[in-house]
Coordinates of C-alpha atoms in Angstrom, one line a residue:
M13 CA 89.4 154.3 72.3
D14 CA 92.9 153.6 70.7
S15 CA 92.0 155.8 67.7
Y16 CA 91.0 158.9 69.5
S17 CA 93.3 161.7 70.5
L18 CA 94.8 162.2 74.1
A19 CA 92.2 165.0 74.5
T20 CA 89.4 162.8 73.7
K21 CA 90.7 160.0 75.8
G22 CA 91.0 162.1 78.8
I23 CA 87.1 163.0 78.5
H24 CA 85.7 159.6 77.5
S25 CA 87.8 156.7 78.4
D26 CA 85.4 155.9 81.2
H27 CA 82.4 156.2 79.2
R28 CA 81.1 152.9 79.5
L29 CA 81.4 153.1 83.3
A30 CA 79.0 156.2 83.5
G31 CA 75.4 156.2 84.6
V32 CA 72.9 159.0 83.5
E33 CA 75.1 161.7 85.1
V34 CA 77.2 164.0 83.1
S35 CA 79.6 164.9 85.8
A36 CA 80.9 161.7 87.7
N37 CA 79.5 161.0 90.9
I38 CA 81.5 160.6 94.1
S39 CA 81.3 157.0 95.7
V40 CA 82.0 157.2 99.3
S41 CA 81.0 153.8 100.3
T42 CA 83.5 151.5 101.6
T43 CA 81.5 148.4 101.0
F44 CA 78.9 147.2 98.5
K45 CA 76.1 144.6 98.6
H46 CA 76.5 141.0 97.6
P47 CA 74.2 139.9 95.0
D48 CA 70.8 138.2 96.1
P49 CA 70.6 134.3 95.5
E50 CA 68.0 135.1 92.8
D51 CA 70.7 137.2 91.1
V52 CA 73.3 134.4 91.4
A53 CA 70.9 131.7 90.1
A54 CA 70.2 134.0 86.9
K55 CA 73.9 134.1 85.9
P56 CA 75.8 131.2 84.5
E57 CA 77.2 128.6 86.9
G58 CA 80.2 129.8 88.5
Y59 CA 79.9 133.6 87.1
Y60 CA 80.3 135.3 90.5
D61 CA 83.4 133.0 91.3
T62 CA 85.2 133.4 87.9
A63 CA 83.9 136.3 86.2
W64 CA 85.1 139.2 88.6
Q65 CA 88.5 140.6 87.7
A66 CA 90.2 143.6 89.2
N67 CA 91.0 145.3 86.0
E68 CA 87.5 144.9 84.7
P69 CA 85.3 144.6 87.9
S70 CA 81.9 143.4 87.2
R71 CA 80.8 144.7 90.6
D72 CA 82.3 146.4 93.5
I73 CA 82.9 144.5 96.8
Y74 CA 85.2 146.4 99.3
S75 CA 86.8 149.8 98.7
R76 CA 90.3 148.3 99.4
E77 CA 89.9 146.2 96.4
G78 CA 88.3 148.9 94.3
Q79 CA 85.3 151.1 94.1
P80 CA 83.7 153.1 91.2
T81 CA 85.3 156.5 91.2
L82 CA 88.8 155.1 91.7
T83 CA 88.0 152.5 88.6
R84 CA 86.9 155.3 86.6
A85 CA 90.0 157.5 87.2
E86 CA 92.2 154.5 86.4
K87 CA 90.5 153.9 83.3
V88 CA 90.9 157.6 82.1
L89 CA 94.6 157.4 83.2
E90 CA 95.1 154.1 81.1
G91 CA 93.5 155.8 78.1
I92 CA 95.8 159.0 78.5
I93 CA 99.0 157.1 79.1
G94 CA 98.3 154.2 76.8
K95 CA 99.3 151.4 79.5
P96 CA 97.6 149.8 82.4
T97 CA 97.7 152.0 85.4
L98 CA 97.2 152.0 89.1
V99 CA 96.4 155.1 91.4
Y100 CA 98.0 155.3 95.0
P101 CA 97.6 157.9 97.7
S102 CA 100.8 159.8 96.9
G103 CA 103.6 159.8 94.5
L104 CA 106.0 158.5 97.2
N105 CA 103.6 155.8 98.0
A106 CA 103.5 154.7 94.1
F107 CA 107.4 154.9 94.2
Y108 CA 107.8 152.7 97.3
S109 CA 105.2 150.2 95.8
L110 CA 107.4 150.3 92.8
L111 CA 110.6 149.0 94.8
L112 CA 108.4 146.3 96.4
H113 CA 107.3 145.3 93.1
V114 CA 110.7 145.3 91.2
N115 CA 112.6 144.3 94.7
P116 CA 116.0 145.4 93.2
D117 CA 119.2 144.6 94.6
V118 CA 120.8 147.7 93.2
V119 CA 119.2 150.9 92.5
A120 CA 120.9 153.6 90.1
I121 CA 119.4 157.0 90.8
G122 CA 120.6 160.4 90.3
T123 CA 124.1 161.8 89.5
K124 CA 126.5 163.6 91.7
D125 CA 125.4 167.0 90.0
G126 CA 121.7 166.2 89.9
P127 CA 120.6 163.7 92.5
G128 CA 116.8 164.4 91.7
Y129 CA 114.0 164.6 93.9
H130 CA 114.9 164.1 97.7
G131 CA 111.7 162.3 98.6
C132 CA 112.4 159.2 96.4
H133 CA 116.0 159.0 98.0
G134 CA 114.3 158.9 101.4
A135 CA 111.9 156.3 100.2
L136 CA 114.6 154.3 98.9
D137 CA 116.7 154.6 102.0
V138 CA 113.7 153.1 104.0
Y139 CA 113.5 150.1 101.3
L140 CA 117.2 149.6 101.7
R141 CA 116.9 149.3 105.3
T142 CA 114.1 146.8 105.3
R143 CA 116.1 144.7 102.7
K144 CA 119.1 145.1 104.8
L145 CA 121.1 146.2 102.0
D146 CA 124.3 148.2 102.3
E147 CA 123.7 151.7 100.8
S148 CA 127.2 152.1 99.7
T149 CA 126.9 149.0 97.2
A150 CA 123.3 148.9 96.6
K151 CA 122.9 152.5 95.8
I152 CA 124.7 153.9 92.8
F153 CA 124.5 156.9 90.1
I154 CA 122.9 156.3 86.8
D155 CA 126.2 157.1 85.0
D156 CA 128.0 154.4 87.1
D157 CA 128.7 151.1 85.6
F158 CA 125.9 148.7 86.3
P159 CA 126.7 145.4 88.0
T160 CA 126.6 142.4 86.0
D161 CA 127.2 139.8 88.8
G162 CA 123.5 138.6 88.8
R163 CA 122.1 141.3 91.2
K164 CA 118.8 142.7 90.1
V165 CA 119.3 146.2 89.1
L166 CA 116.7 149.1 88.7
C167 CA 117.7 152.3 87.0
W168 CA 115.6 155.0 88.2
L169 CA 115.6 157.9 85.8
E170 CA 113.9 161.2 86.7
T171 CA 113.5 163.1 83.6
P172 CA 112.9 166.0 83.4
L173 CA 114.8 166.6 86.5
N174 CA 113.5 168.0 90.0
P175 CA 114.1 170.9 90.6
T176 CA 115.9 172.1 87.4
G177 CA 113.6 170.9 84.6
E178 CA 116.7 169.5 82.7
S179 CA 116.1 166.3 80.9
Y180 CA 118.1 162.9 80.1
S181 CA 117.8 160.8 77.1
I182 CA 115.4 157.7 78.0
E183 CA 116.6 155.8 75.1
S184 CA 120.2 155.8 76.0
Y185 CA 119.5 154.8 79.5
A186 CA 117.1 152.0 78.3
K187 CA 120.0 150.7 76.2
K188 CA 122.4 150.6 79.2
I189 CA 120.1 149.1 81.7
H190 CA 118.6 146.6 79.1
A191 CA 122.0 145.2 78.3
I192 CA 121.8 143.6 81.6
P193 CA 119.6 140.5 82.2
G194 CA 116.8 141.3 84.3
G195 CA 117.7 145.2 84.3
V196 CA 114.5 147.5 84.8
L197 CA 114.1 151.0 83.7
G198 CA 111.9 153.0 85.9
I199 CA 110.9 156.5 84.9
D200 CA 109.7 159.5 87.1
S201 CA 107.9 161.5 84.5
T202 CA 106.0 163.9 86.9
F203 CA 107.4 166.8 85.3
A204 CA 106.5 166.0 81.7
P205 CA 103.1 164.2 81.6
P206 CA 101.3 163.4 78.7
P207 CA 101.2 164.7 76.0
L208 CA 104.8 166.0 76.7
Q209 CA 106.3 162.8 76.9
D210 CA 105.7 158.8 76.7
P211 CA 108.6 157.0 78.1
F212 CA 107.3 153.7 77.1
K213 CA 108.0 154.5 73.6
N214 CA 111.7 155.0 74.5
G215 CA 112.1 151.9 76.4
A216 CA 110.6 152.2 80.0
N217 CA 109.5 149.3 81.9
I218 CA 107.3 151.3 84.5
V219 CA 106.3 154.8 85.0
M220 CA 105.6 156.6 88.0
H221 CA 103.8 160.2 88.2
S222 CA 103.3 162.2 91.3
G223 CA 99.7 162.8 90.4
T224 CA 99.5 165.5 93.0
K225 CA 101.1 167.8 90.3
Y226 CA 99.9 167.8 86.8
F227 CA 97.4 165.0 86.8
A228 CA 95.4 166.6 89.7
G229 CA 96.6 170.0 88.6
H230 CA 94.8 172.1 91.2
S231 CA 96.7 172.0 94.2
D232 CA 94.2 170.1 96.1
T233 CA 94.9 166.5 95.8
L234 CA 97.5 164.2 97.1
I235 CA 97.7 161.3 94.5
G236 CA 100.4 159.0 92.7
S237 CA 100.4 156.5 89.9
L238 CA 102.1 153.6 88.3
S239 CA 102.1 152.6 84.7
V240 CA 103.1 149.2 83.6
R241 CA 103.2 147.3 80.0
T242 CA 101.1 144.4 80.9
T243 CA 97.8 143.4 82.7
E244 CA 99.6 140.7 84.3
E245 CA 101.9 143.2 86.0
W246 CA 99.0 145.4 86.8
L247 CA 97.1 142.7 88.6
Q248 CA 100.3 141.7 90.7
L249 CA 100.6 145.7 91.7
W250 CA 97.0 145.6 92.4
S251 CA 97.2 142.6 94.6
D252 CA 100.2 144.3 96.5
R253 CA 98.3 147.4 96.8
T254 CA 95.2 145.6 98.2
Y255 CA 97.2 143.9 101.0
C256 CA 99.5 146.8 101.7
G257 CA 96.4 149.0 102.0
G258 CA 97.8 151.7 99.6
V259 CA 94.4 152.8 98.2
P260 CA 93.4 156.5 97.5
G261 CA 90.3 157.9 99.3
S262 CA 87.1 158.5 97.2
L263 CA 87.3 162.3 97.2
D264 CA 90.9 162.1 96.0
A265 CA 90.0 159.8 93.2
W266 CA 87.2 161.9 92.2
L267 CA 89.3 165.2 92.2
L268 CA 91.7 163.4 90.0
L269 CA 89.2 162.2 87.8
R270 CA 87.7 165.7 87.4
S271 CA 91.2 167.3 86.5
L272 CA 92.0 164.6 84.0
R273 CA 89.4 166.1 81.7
T274 CA 91.3 169.1 81.3
L275 CA 94.8 167.7 81.4
N276 CA 95.7 167.9 77.5
I277 CA 94.9 171.8 77.2
R278 CA 96.5 172.7 80.8
I279 CA 99.7 171.0 79.9
Q280 CA 100.3 172.4 76.5
R281 CA 99.4 175.9 77.7
Q282 CA 101.7 175.8 80.7
S283 CA 104.6 174.1 78.7
K284 CA 104.4 176.9 76.1
T285 CA 104.3 179.6 78.7
A286 CA 107.0 178.3 80.7
T287 CA 109.3 177.5 77.7
A288 CA 108.9 181.2 76.7
L289 CA 109.4 182.5 80.2
A290 CA 112.6 180.4 80.7
R291 CA 114.1 181.8 77.4
W292 CA 113.1 185.4 78.4
L293 CA 114.8 184.9 81.8
N294 CA 117.8 183.3 80.3
S295 CA 118.1 186.5 78.2
L296 CA 118.5 188.5 81.4
T297 CA 121.7 186.7 82.5
A298 CA 124.9 188.7 82.4
A299 CA 126.1 186.9 79.4
N300 CA 122.7 187.5 77.5
H301 CA 121.7 190.7 78.7
A302 CA 123.0 192.8 75.9
N303 CA 120.9 190.9 73.3
S304 CA 117.6 190.7 75.2
G305 CA 116.0 194.1 74.2
E306 CA 115.6 194.9 77.6
E307 CA 116.5 198.4 78.5
E308 CA 119.5 199.1 80.7
G309 CA 118.5 200.3 84.2
N310 CA 115.0 198.9 84.4
G311 CA 116.0 196.7 87.2
T312 CA 116.2 193.3 85.4
K313 CA 120.0 193.3 85.0
G314 CA 122.3 191.6 87.5
I315 CA 119.6 189.4 89.1
V316 CA 119.5 186.2 87.2
H317 CA 122.6 184.1 86.9
K318 CA 121.4 181.2 85.0
V319 CA 118.2 179.5 84.1
F320 CA 117.8 175.5 83.8
H321 CA 115.3 174.2 81.3
T322 CA 115.2 171.4 78.8
S323 CA 114.8 173.8 75.7
L324 CA 117.9 175.7 76.7
Q325 CA 120.4 172.3 77.0
D326 CA 123.0 171.9 74.5
N327 CA 121.2 168.7 73.3
A328 CA 117.8 170.4 73.4
N329 CA 117.1 169.7 69.4
D330 CA 117.9 165.9 70.3
L331 CA 115.2 165.9 72.9
L332 CA 112.4 168.4 71.7
A333 CA 110.3 168.3 68.7
E334 CA 106.3 169.4 68.6
D335 CA 105.6 166.8 66.1
G336 CA 106.3 163.9 68.4
S337 CA 109.4 162.7 66.6
K338 CA 111.7 163.3 69.6
Q339 CA 111.5 162.3 73.3
M340 CA 109.4 165.4 74.3
T341 CA 106.8 167.5 72.4
G342 CA 107.5 170.4 74.6
G343 CA 109.5 171.7 77.6
P344 CA 108.5 171.2 81.3
A345 CA 106.3 173.8 82.8
C346 CA 108.7 173.7 85.9
F347 CA 112.0 174.7 86.1
G348 CA 115.0 176.2 88.0
V349 CA 116.5 179.7 88.1
L350 CA 119.8 180.5 89.8
L351 CA 120.1 184.0 91.0
E352 CA 123.1 186.0 91.4
K353 CA 122.8 186.4 95.2
E354 CA 121.1 184.4 97.8
V355 CA 119.2 187.6 99.2
Y356 CA 117.4 187.7 95.8
A357 CA 116.3 184.0 96.3
E358 CA 115.2 184.7 99.7
Y359 CA 112.9 187.7 98.9
L360 CA 111.8 187.1 95.4
G361 CA 109.0 184.8 96.2
S362 CA 107.5 187.4 98.4
R363 CA 107.8 190.3 96.2
L364 CA 106.1 188.6 93.1
Q365 CA 102.4 189.3 92.9
L366 CA 101.2 186.5 90.6
F367 CA 103.1 183.8 92.0
F368 CA 102.3 181.9 95.2
N369 CA 105.3 181.5 97.3
A370 CA 104.9 177.8 98.2
T371 CA 106.3 174.3 97.4
S372 CA 105.0 171.9 94.9
L373 CA 104.1 172.3 91.4
G374 CA 101.6 171.6 88.6
G375 CA 98.8 173.6 89.7
V376 CA 96.8 176.2 87.5
E377 CA 98.6 178.9 89.6
S378 CA 102.1 179.9 89.3
L379 CA 104.5 179.0 92.4
I380 CA 107.9 179.8 93.3
E381 CA 110.0 178.5 95.8
Q382 CA 113.6 179.1 97.2
R383 CA 114.4 175.4 96.9
K384 CA 116.6 175.0 99.8
I385 CA 113.6 175.4 102.0
S386 CA 112.1 172.1 100.9
D387 CA 115.6 170.4 100.0
S388 CA 118.7 171.7 102.3
S389 CA 121.0 170.1 99.7
C390 CA 120.2 172.9 97.0
D391 CA 122.2 176.0 96.4
P392 CA 120.6 178.8 98.3
R393 CA 120.5 180.8 95.4
L394 CA 118.0 178.3 93.3
V395 CA 114.3 179.2 92.9
R396 CA 112.1 176.6 91.1
L397 CA 109.2 178.1 89.3
S398 CA 106.2 176.1 88.4
I399 CA 104.3 177.9 85.8
G400 CA 100.4 178.0 85.6
L401 CA 97.8 179.4 83.5
E402 CA 98.4 183.1 83.6
D403 CA 99.4 185.3 80.7
L404 CA 103.1 185.3 79.8
E405 CA 103.2 189.1 79.6
D406 CA 101.8 189.5 82.9
L407 CA 104.2 187.1 84.2
K408 CA 107.1 189.0 82.8
Q409 CA 106.0 192.2 84.2
D410 CA 105.6 190.7 87.5
F411 CA 109.2 189.6 87.4
R412 CA 110.3 193.1 86.5
Q413 CA 108.8 194.8 89.5
A414 CA 109.8 192.1 91.7
F415 CA 113.5 192.4 90.5
V416 CA 113.5 196.0 91.1
K417 CA 112.4 195.5 94.7
V418 CA 114.8 192.6 95.4
A419 CA 117.7 194.7 94.3
E420 CA 116.7 197.6 96.5
I421 CA 116.6 195.0 99.5
E422 CA 120.1 193.8 98.7
K423 CA 121.4 197.3 98.6
T424 CA 119.6 198.3 102.0
Q425 CA 121.2 195.2 103.5
S426 CA 124.7 195.7 102.1
K427 CA 125.0 199.1 103.6
K428 CA 124.2 198.0 107.1
P429 CA 127.3 197.9 109.1

C-alpha cells in the first residue's frame, strides 16, 4: 500500500483482513475458539507456538490481546500515519501509556504563555507522583535548558497548541532534544492529523493523537492512539497495553474504523474553512476592521480582540505550504478567539445557530466553547472554535447575527445600576 495516496490507504489498508462484507463487521466476542487438534496437526510443527505475532495475528485468542475490529482499525491508522500504531480507550490513556513506555526522569512540556492541554498536565502529575519525582525539577518548560546530567528527558511538544491553534517548529525542538543522549521527542498532533502534518518527517520519536477528535470525527467515540518508528517498539507498547488493560471496546474500534474512511476529505475541508474563517474574524479586530470590507454599524465591530491560528503567526510561511514542503499542508480546524469583553465570550456560544455550545473538537459539526469552562486557567474572554463541515459563508453570517445579539446583551447589562 506504500505507493497509494492517503485517501486510498484510509479505505483499503485493511483490505486483506476483510471477508465478503463491504462494510466492516463489528466483532463483539471477548474470546475466540482454539484450533481443533486436527487443525494443529495439519499445520507445520510448532506453528501455533511460534507463528502468532501481535502485529500480524494469524488468529484471535482473547480481546485484551486483540480482536478483528481493533486489528483492522490499527492497520488503517498505520497506513494513514505511515508508522506502527496502537489504539487506546482515550487520548489521555495513550499519553499515560507513552509516559510508562518512555519512563522519563524529566518532562519538558508547554511554555509559560502556552501550557497546552490541561489533561496532559493532569496525567503527567499522576506519573510524577507514582515515580516519586519532584515536580519542581522533573517538570520544566520546552524552552528551558534541558538537563545533561544523565537523566532521561522527554520533550512533549503539542503542536498545534490547544486551545489556540498556534504551532511550533517540530524540527527545531527535535534538534534540541536529540542533542541530549537518550532524549525523546513526543508530539501531540491531535490538532493536525494526516494529511495536515507528519511529525515523523521532522524528527519525532513517538506521536500521540486523541482520536476522539478528528480520527473518529463524529463526536461519538472516545479513543486515542500512539505511533512509533519500529515494530519492536510497537510490540513493547502492545505488551504494556495487554497487561495494563488499556484496550478499547469493540464498538469504539468499529466507529473509529468507519470514520477513518473519510478522514482525508473531512480534514482538508475543515482546515480550508477554518483558515478562511480565522482570517475573516481577524479582519474584524479593531486594528484590521477598516480594511475588512465589512460595513460600519453591522454589528461586527468591537467584538473580536485577537484571533489565534497558525496561518496568522508571524512565521506562518515557515510552517505552512500546501505542497508538503513545510511542516504543515494546511492550518488547524480548531483555533482560539479572544473577544473584547468577557460577557461576549459568555453569551456568544448560546447565540450562534450553527455552532453547538460544547467542549471537544474535530466533529463534522462546528463547536464553540468559552474555554474557561473546561480549563480555569484560560482568559475568560477566550473562546475556542472547532470548525466542522458547514459552508463558510453560512458560518460567517451566523457570527454576524450573533455578534449583534451579544453586543445588545452587553449594552443592557452595562445600563444596570
